[in-house]
Structures are given as structure tokens and as C-alpha cells.
mmCIF file of C-alpha atoms in Angstrom:
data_model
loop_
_atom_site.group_PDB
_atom_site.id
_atom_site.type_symbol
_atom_site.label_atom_id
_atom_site.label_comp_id
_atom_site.label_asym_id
_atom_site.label_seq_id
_atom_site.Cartn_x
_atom_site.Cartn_y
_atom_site.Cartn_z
ATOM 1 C CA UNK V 958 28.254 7.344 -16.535
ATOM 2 C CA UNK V 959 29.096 3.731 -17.677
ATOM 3 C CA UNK V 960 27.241 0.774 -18.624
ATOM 4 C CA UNK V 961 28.797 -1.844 -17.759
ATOM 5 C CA UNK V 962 28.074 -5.891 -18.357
ATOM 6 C CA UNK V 963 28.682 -8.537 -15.139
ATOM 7 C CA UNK V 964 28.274 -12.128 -16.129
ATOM 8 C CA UNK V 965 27.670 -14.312 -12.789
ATOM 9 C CA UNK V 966 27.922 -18.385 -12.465
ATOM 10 C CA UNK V 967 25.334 -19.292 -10.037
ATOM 11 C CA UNK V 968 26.595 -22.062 -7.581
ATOM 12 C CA UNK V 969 23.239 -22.830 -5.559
ATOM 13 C CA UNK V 970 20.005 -22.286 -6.228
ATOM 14 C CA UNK V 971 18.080 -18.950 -5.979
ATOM 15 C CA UNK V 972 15.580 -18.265 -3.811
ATOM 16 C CA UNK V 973 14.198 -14.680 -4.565
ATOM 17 C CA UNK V 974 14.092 -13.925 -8.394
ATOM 18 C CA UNK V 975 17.265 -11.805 -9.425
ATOM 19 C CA UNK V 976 14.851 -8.346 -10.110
ATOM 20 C CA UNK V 977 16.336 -5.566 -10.274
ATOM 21 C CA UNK V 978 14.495 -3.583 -6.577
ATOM 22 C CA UNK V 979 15.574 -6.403 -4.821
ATOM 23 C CA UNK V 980 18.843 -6.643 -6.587
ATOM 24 C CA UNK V 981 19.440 -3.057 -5.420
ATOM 25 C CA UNK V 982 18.359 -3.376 -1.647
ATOM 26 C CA UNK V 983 20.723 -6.268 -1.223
ATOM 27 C CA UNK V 984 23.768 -4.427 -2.967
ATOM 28 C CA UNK V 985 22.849 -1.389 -0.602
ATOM 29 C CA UNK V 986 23.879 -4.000 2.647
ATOM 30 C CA UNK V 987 26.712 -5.257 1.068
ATOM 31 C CA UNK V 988 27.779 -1.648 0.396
ATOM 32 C CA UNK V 989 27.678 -0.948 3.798
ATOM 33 C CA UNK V 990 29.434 -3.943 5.213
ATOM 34 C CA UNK V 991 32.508 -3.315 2.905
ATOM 35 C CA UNK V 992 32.267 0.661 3.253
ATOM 36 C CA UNK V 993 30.273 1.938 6.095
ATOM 37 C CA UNK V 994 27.354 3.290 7.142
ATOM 38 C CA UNK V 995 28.491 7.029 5.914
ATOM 39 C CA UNK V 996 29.927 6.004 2.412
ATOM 40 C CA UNK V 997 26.347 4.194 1.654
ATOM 41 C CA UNK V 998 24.308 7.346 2.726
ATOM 42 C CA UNK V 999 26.713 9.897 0.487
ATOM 43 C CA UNK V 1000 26.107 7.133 -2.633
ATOM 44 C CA UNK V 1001 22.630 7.009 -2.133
ATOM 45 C CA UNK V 1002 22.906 10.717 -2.284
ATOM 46 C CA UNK V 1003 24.962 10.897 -5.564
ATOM 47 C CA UNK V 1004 22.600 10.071 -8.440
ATOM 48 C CA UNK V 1005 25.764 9.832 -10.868
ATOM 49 C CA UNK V 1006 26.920 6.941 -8.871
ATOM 50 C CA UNK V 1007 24.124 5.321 -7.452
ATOM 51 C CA UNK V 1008 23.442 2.408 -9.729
ATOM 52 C CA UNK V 1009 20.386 1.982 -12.516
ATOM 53 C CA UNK V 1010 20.441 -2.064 -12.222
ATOM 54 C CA UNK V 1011 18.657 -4.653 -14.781
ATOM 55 C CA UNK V 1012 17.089 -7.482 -13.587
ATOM 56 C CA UNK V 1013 19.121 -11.222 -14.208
ATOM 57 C CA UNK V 1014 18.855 -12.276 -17.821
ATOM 58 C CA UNK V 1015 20.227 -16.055 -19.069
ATOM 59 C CA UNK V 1016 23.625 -15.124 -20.325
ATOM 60 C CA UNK V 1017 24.129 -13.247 -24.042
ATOM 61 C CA UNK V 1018 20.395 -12.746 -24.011
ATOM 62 C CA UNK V 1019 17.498 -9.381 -23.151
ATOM 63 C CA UNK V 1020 14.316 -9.525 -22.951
ATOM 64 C CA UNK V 1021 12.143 -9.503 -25.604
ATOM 65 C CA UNK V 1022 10.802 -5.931 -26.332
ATOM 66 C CA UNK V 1023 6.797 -5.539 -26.015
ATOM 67 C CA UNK V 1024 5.337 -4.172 -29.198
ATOM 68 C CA UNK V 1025 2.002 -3.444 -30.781
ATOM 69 C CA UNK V 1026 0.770 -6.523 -31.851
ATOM 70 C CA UNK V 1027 1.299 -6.884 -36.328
ATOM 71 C CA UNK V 1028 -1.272 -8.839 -38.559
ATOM 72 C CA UNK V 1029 -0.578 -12.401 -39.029
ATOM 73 C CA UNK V 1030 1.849 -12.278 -41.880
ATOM 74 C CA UNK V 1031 1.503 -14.515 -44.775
ATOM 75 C CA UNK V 1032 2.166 -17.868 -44.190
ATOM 76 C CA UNK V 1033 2.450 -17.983 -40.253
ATOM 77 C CA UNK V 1034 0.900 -21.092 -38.637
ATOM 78 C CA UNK V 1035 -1.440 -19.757 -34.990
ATOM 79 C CA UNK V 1036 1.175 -22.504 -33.753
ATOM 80 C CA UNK V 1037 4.585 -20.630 -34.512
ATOM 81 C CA UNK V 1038 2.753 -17.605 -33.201
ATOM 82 C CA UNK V 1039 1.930 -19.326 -30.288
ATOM 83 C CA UNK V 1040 5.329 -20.129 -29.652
ATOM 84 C CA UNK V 1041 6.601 -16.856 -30.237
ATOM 85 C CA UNK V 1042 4.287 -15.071 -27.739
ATOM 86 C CA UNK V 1043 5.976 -17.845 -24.882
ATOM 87 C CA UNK V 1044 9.618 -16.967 -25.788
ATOM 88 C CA UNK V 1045 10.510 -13.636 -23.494
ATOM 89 C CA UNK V 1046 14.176 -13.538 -24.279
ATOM 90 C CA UNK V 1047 16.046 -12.708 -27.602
ATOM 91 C CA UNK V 1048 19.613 -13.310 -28.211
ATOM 92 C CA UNK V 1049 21.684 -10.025 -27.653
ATOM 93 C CA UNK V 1050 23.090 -9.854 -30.775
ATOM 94 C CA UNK V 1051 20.013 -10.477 -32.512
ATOM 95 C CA UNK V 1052 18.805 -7.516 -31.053
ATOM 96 C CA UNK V 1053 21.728 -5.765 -31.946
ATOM 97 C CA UNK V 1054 20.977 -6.703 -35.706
ATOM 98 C CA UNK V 1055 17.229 -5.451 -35.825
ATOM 99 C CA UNK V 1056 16.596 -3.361 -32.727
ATOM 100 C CA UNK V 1057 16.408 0.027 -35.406
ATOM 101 C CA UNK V 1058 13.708 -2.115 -36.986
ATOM 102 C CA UNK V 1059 11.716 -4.997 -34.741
ATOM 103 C CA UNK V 1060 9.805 -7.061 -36.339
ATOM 104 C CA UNK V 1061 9.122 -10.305 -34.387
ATOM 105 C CA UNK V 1062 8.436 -12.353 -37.235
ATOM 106 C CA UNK V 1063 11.857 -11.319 -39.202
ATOM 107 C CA UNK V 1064 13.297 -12.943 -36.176
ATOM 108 C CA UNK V 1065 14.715 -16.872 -36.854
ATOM 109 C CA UNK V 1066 12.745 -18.858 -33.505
ATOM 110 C CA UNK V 1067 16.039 -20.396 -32.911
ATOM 111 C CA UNK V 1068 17.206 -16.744 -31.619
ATOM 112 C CA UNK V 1069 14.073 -16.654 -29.349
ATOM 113 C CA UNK V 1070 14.189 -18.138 -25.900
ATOM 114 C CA UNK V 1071 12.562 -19.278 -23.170
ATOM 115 C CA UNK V 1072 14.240 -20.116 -19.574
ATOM 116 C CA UNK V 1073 16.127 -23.551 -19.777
ATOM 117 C CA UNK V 1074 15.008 -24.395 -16.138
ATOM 118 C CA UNK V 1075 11.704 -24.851 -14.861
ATOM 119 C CA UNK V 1076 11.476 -23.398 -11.220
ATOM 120 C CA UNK V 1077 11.473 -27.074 -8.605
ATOM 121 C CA UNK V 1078 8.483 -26.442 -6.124
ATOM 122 C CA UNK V 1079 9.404 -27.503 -2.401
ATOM 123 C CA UNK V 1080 6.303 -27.949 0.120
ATOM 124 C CA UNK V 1081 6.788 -26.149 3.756
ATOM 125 C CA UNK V 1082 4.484 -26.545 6.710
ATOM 126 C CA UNK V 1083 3.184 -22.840 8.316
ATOM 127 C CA UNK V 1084 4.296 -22.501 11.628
ATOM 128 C CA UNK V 1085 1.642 -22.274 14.242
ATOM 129 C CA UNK V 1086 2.112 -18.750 15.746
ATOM 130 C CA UNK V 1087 0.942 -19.910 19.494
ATOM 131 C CA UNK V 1088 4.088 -21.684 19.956
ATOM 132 C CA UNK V 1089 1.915 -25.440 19.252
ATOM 133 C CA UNK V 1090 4.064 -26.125 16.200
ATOM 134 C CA UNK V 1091 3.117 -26.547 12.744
ATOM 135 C CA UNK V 1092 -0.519 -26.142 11.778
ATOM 136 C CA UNK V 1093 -2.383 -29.527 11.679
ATOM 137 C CA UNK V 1094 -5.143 -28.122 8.596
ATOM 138 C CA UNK V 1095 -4.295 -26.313 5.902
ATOM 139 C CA UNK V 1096 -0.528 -26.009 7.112
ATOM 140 C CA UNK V 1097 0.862 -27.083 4.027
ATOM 141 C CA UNK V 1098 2.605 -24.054 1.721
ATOM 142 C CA UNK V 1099 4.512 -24.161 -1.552
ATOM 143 C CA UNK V 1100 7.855 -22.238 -2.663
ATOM 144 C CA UNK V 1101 9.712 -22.296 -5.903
ATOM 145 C CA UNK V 1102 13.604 -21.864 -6.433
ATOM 146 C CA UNK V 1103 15.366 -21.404 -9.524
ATOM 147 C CA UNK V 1104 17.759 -24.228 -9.980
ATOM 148 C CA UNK V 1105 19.081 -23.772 -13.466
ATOM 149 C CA UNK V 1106 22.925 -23.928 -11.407
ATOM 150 C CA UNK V 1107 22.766 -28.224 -11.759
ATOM 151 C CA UNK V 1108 21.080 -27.950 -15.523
ATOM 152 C CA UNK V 1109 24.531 -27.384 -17.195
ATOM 153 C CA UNK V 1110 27.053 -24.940 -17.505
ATOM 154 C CA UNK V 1111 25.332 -22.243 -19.553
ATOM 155 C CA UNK V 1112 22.145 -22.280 -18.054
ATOM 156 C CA UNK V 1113 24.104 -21.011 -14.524
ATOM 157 C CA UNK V 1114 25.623 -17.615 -16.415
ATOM 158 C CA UNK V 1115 23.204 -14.582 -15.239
ATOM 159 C CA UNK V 1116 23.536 -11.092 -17.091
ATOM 160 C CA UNK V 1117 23.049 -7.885 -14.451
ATOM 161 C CA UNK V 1118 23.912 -4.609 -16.317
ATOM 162 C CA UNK V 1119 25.050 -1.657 -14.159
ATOM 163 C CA UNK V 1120 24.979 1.817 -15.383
ATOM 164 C CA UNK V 1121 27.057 4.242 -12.717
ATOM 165 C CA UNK V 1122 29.673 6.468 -12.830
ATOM 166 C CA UNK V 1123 31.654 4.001 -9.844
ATOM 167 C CA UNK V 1124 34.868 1.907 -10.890
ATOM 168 C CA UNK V 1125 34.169 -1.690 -13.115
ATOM 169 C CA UNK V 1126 36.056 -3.049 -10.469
ATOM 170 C CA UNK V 1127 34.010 -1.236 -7.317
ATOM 171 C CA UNK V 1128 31.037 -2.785 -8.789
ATOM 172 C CA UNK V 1129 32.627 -6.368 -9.226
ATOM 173 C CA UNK V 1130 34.031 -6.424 -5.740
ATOM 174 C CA UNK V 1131 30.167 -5.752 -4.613
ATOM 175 C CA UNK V 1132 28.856 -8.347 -6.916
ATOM 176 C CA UNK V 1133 31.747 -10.667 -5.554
ATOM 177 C CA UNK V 1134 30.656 -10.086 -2.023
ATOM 178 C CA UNK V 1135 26.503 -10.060 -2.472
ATOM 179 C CA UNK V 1136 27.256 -13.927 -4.262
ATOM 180 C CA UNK V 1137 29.610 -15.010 -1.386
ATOM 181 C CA UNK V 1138 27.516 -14.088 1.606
ATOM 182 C CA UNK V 1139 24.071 -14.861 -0.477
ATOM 183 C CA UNK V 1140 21.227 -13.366 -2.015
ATOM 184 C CA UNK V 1141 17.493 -13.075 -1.179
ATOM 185 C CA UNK V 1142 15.358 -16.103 0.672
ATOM 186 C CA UNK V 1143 17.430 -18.784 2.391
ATOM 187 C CA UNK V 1144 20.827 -17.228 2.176
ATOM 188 C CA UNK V 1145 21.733 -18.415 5.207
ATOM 189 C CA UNK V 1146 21.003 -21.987 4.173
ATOM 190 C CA UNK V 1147 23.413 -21.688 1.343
ATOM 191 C CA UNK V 1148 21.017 -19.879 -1.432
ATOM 192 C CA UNK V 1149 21.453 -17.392 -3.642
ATOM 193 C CA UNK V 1150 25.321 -18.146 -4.023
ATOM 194 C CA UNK V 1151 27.608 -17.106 -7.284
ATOM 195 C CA UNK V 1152 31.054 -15.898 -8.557
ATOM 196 C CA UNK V 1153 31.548 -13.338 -10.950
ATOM 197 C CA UNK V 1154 32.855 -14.575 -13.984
ATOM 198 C CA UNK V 1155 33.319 -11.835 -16.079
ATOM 199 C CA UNK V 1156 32.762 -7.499 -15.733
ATOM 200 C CA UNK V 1157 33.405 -5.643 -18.336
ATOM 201 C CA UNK V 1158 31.761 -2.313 -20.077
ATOM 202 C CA UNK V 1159 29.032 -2.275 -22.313
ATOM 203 C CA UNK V 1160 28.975 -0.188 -25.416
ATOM 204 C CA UNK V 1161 26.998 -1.932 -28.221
ATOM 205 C CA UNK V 1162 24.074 -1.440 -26.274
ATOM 206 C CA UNK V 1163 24.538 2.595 -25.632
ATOM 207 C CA UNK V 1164 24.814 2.845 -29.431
ATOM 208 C CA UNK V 1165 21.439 3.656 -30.671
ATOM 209 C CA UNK V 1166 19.552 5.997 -33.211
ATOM 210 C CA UNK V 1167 15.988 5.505 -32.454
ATOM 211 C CA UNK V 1168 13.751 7.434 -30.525
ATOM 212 C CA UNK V 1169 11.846 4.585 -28.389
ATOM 213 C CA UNK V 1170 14.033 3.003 -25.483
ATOM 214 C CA UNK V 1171 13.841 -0.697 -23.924
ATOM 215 C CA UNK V 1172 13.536 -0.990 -20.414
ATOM 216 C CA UNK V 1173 16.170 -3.645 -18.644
ATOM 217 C CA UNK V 1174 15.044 -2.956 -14.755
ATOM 218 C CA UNK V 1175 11.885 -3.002 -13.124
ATOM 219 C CA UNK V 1176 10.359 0.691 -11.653
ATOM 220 C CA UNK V 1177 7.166 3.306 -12.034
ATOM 221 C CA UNK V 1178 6.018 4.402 -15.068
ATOM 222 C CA UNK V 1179 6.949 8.364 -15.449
ATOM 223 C CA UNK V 1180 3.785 9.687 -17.735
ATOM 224 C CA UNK V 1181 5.740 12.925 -18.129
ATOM 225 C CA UNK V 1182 8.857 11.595 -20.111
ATOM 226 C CA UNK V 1183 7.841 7.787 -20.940
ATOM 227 C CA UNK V 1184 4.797 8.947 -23.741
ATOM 228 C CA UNK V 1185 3.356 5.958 -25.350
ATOM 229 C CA UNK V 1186 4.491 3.500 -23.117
ATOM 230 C CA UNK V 1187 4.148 -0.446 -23.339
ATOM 231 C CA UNK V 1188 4.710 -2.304 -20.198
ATOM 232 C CA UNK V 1189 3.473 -5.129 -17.976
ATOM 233 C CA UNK V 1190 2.130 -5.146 -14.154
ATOM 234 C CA UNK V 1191 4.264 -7.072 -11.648
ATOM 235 C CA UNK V 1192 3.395 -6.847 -7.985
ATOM 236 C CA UNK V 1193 6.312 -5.648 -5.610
ATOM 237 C CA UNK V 1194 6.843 -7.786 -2.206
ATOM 238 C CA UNK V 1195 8.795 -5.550 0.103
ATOM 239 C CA UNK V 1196 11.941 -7.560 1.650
ATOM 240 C CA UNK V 1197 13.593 -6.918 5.076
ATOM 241 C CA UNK V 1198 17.505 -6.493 5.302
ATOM 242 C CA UNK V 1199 19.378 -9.423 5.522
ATOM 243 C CA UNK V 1200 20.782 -8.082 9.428
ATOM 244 C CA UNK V 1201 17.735 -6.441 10.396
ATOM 245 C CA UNK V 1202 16.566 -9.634 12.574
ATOM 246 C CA UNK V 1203 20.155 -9.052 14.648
ATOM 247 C CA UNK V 1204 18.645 -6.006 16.138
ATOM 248 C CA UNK V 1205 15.172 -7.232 17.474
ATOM 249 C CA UNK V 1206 13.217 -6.093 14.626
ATOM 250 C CA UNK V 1207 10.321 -9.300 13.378
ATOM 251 C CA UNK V 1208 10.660 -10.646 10.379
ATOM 252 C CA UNK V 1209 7.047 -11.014 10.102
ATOM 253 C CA UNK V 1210 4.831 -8.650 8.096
#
């Protein structure tokens, strides 16, 4: 299998969060509209090329790894550390450089980041479900989108990495048609748009010697095989198929 590296220029702003489950559901439609019905059951069925996918991460950068917590070296202002804890994102090659030995505070801040856009919140009014409109009292709801597209030019390039044993450019042309016809919440209403700016295959990252492993997706923790494991809780919303309403099915949960 290859890892390979696809560098996307958002052109609208995102409505769903680009995580890796939901990433993978709506790659499994466009699959099927450029292939079939058949050719997406057989891939499913393939684990060799059935893609392991990361969530989005700004451009050149991962996440920052979780690690025991050190003593407060030396020196340290409660403020730097502060700012540290806030930063979830290292520069790539940075962790190239000191992944065999992480320490957080070897790190220079500058190579520690934070997302350059804050999420815009946009108010909605709940629909009354009689059929009487919009609810009079406590009708009033709040969604936020990620608009980091109109911030500048390097705040719109999203890393996905794709491990699978399919083509580099199979997996473009699906990444090419998921950002055309639009990802997640509001696609119809332009969101979740993007062109693929660059695919190529990743081999820096494959080249390790220690024993512990960095998670780049989202998934269940497997006791048997993942011993001593740090990780964080994030609750799952399930998401309906982008065609699913075309065939009588509710959108409502």
C-alpha cells in the first residue's frame, strides 16, 4: 500500500469539519457515481484498497502528538506553557526533525500552530414541524462554518493523506469530484467546494524507527494492539448520503 499526500484549495466555505468518518462516507458516494454501485461494494470489500483517510490539516502541518505531560523545565514562564497547550498543529517538518525524540519544549513556538481562521457563527430559525413556519420562542439556532477560503491564500490549502493500494491518480480524480459537487452541510448551496492542487506520495512520513505510532484519522481505540494509548473523546454525528433524500427517505433524525 501507498501513502500518499493531496493538498486541496478550498473555494467556499465548509460546512461539516473535514474528519476523516465523514471524509470517507462522502468519498464512498462519489465512488459510486463515477464507478457504480458494484465497483464500490468489491472496494469496500478489498481492505488493500479501501482507503485509511486523515482528517484535513492546514497545509505542511500534523497535529500535535499527545504526550505525558513533562515537569516545567527551567526557565518556562505558566504563560509560554499556556500557549503551547492551545497550539494543536506542528509544522511537518518539524516533526520530521524530532518525532524519534518529542519533547514539546525543544520545539521553537514559531513551529507550533493554531488554526488561522476562527469558525463565523450564522443564526438559523428551527422550522416549526406542524407546517406553521418558524418557531416564534426559542426558534433561534446557531451554526459555524469554516471560512479560512477568503483569509488568504495559505490558509485555503487542506492536507488529507490517503494510504491504499489504488492509483495516485484514482484517488485525485475522487478528490476532484467530492470538491466539485461539494462536501458535507450545505453542498447544495455552494459549500464545501475545492480543487486539488497537488497529489503526490508520501514517504518521509512511512520512514520511522520508533515503536509508538501517531494517529492522523479519527476511529475506536483497539485495546488489543494500541497498549498504552493516549487519545481524546470526540462525539460522532452520523450523516445521511448526500442522494438519499431523492428516494423518499427523511432527512430528519
Amino acid at each position: 500500500m501507498a501513502l500518499y499526500r493531496l493538498t486541496l484549495r478550498l473555494t467556499s466555505p465548509l460546512g461539516t469539519p473535514l474528519v476523516s468518518p465523514t471524509l470517507f462516507g462522502m468519498a464512498c458516494w462519489a465512488i459510486r457515481e463515477l464507478h457504480g454501485e458494484q465497483h464500490l461494494a468489491a472496494w469496500l470489500e478489498d481492505e488493500q484498497a479501501c482507503w485509511r483517510l486523515s482528517d484535513g490539516f492546514p497545509h505542511d502541518c500534523l497535529p500535535k502528538p499527545l504526550v505525558h505531560p513533562r515537569p516545567l523545565p527551567q526557565g518556562k514562564a505558566l504563560d509560554e506553557v499556556k500557549t503551547r497547550r492551545k497550539r494543536t498543529f506542528v509544522s511537518r517538518q518539524t516533526w520530521l526533525t524530532h518525532r524519534d525524540s518529542w519533547n514539546e519544549f525543544d520545539i521553537p513556538l514559531d513551529d507550533l500552530h493554531q488554526p488561522r481562521a476562527l469558525p463565523r457563527r450564522l443564526a438559523h430559525n428551527v422550522v416549526h414541524r406542524s407546517g406553521q413556519g418558524t418557531l416564534e420562542e426559542g426558534g433561534l439556532f446557531f451554526v459555524d462554518e469554516d471560512w479560512r477560503h477568503a483569509d488568504d491564500e495559505n490558509a485555503a490549502l487542506v492536507d488529507v493523506y490517503v494510504e491504499t493500494s489504488d492509483a495516485l491518480d484514482e484517488v485525485r480524480q475522487v478528490f476532484a469530484h467530492l470538491g466539485e459537487r461539494g462536501y458535507g452541510r450545505d453542498a447544495s448551496t455552494g459549500r464545501g467546494r475545492w480543487l486539488v492542487e497537488q497529489a503526490e506520495e508520501e514517504r518521509k512520513l512511512q520512514q520511522h524507527s520508533g515503536a509508538r505510532r501517531m494517529s492522523l484519522s479519527r476511529g475506536a481505540l483497539d485495546t488489543s494492539t494500541m497498549r498504552d494509548a493516549l487519545w481524546k473523546l470526540e462525539a460522532h454525528y452520523g450523516k445521511l448520503g448526500p442522494e438519499l433524500s431523492l428516494f423518499g427517505i427523511s432527512p430528519f433524525k
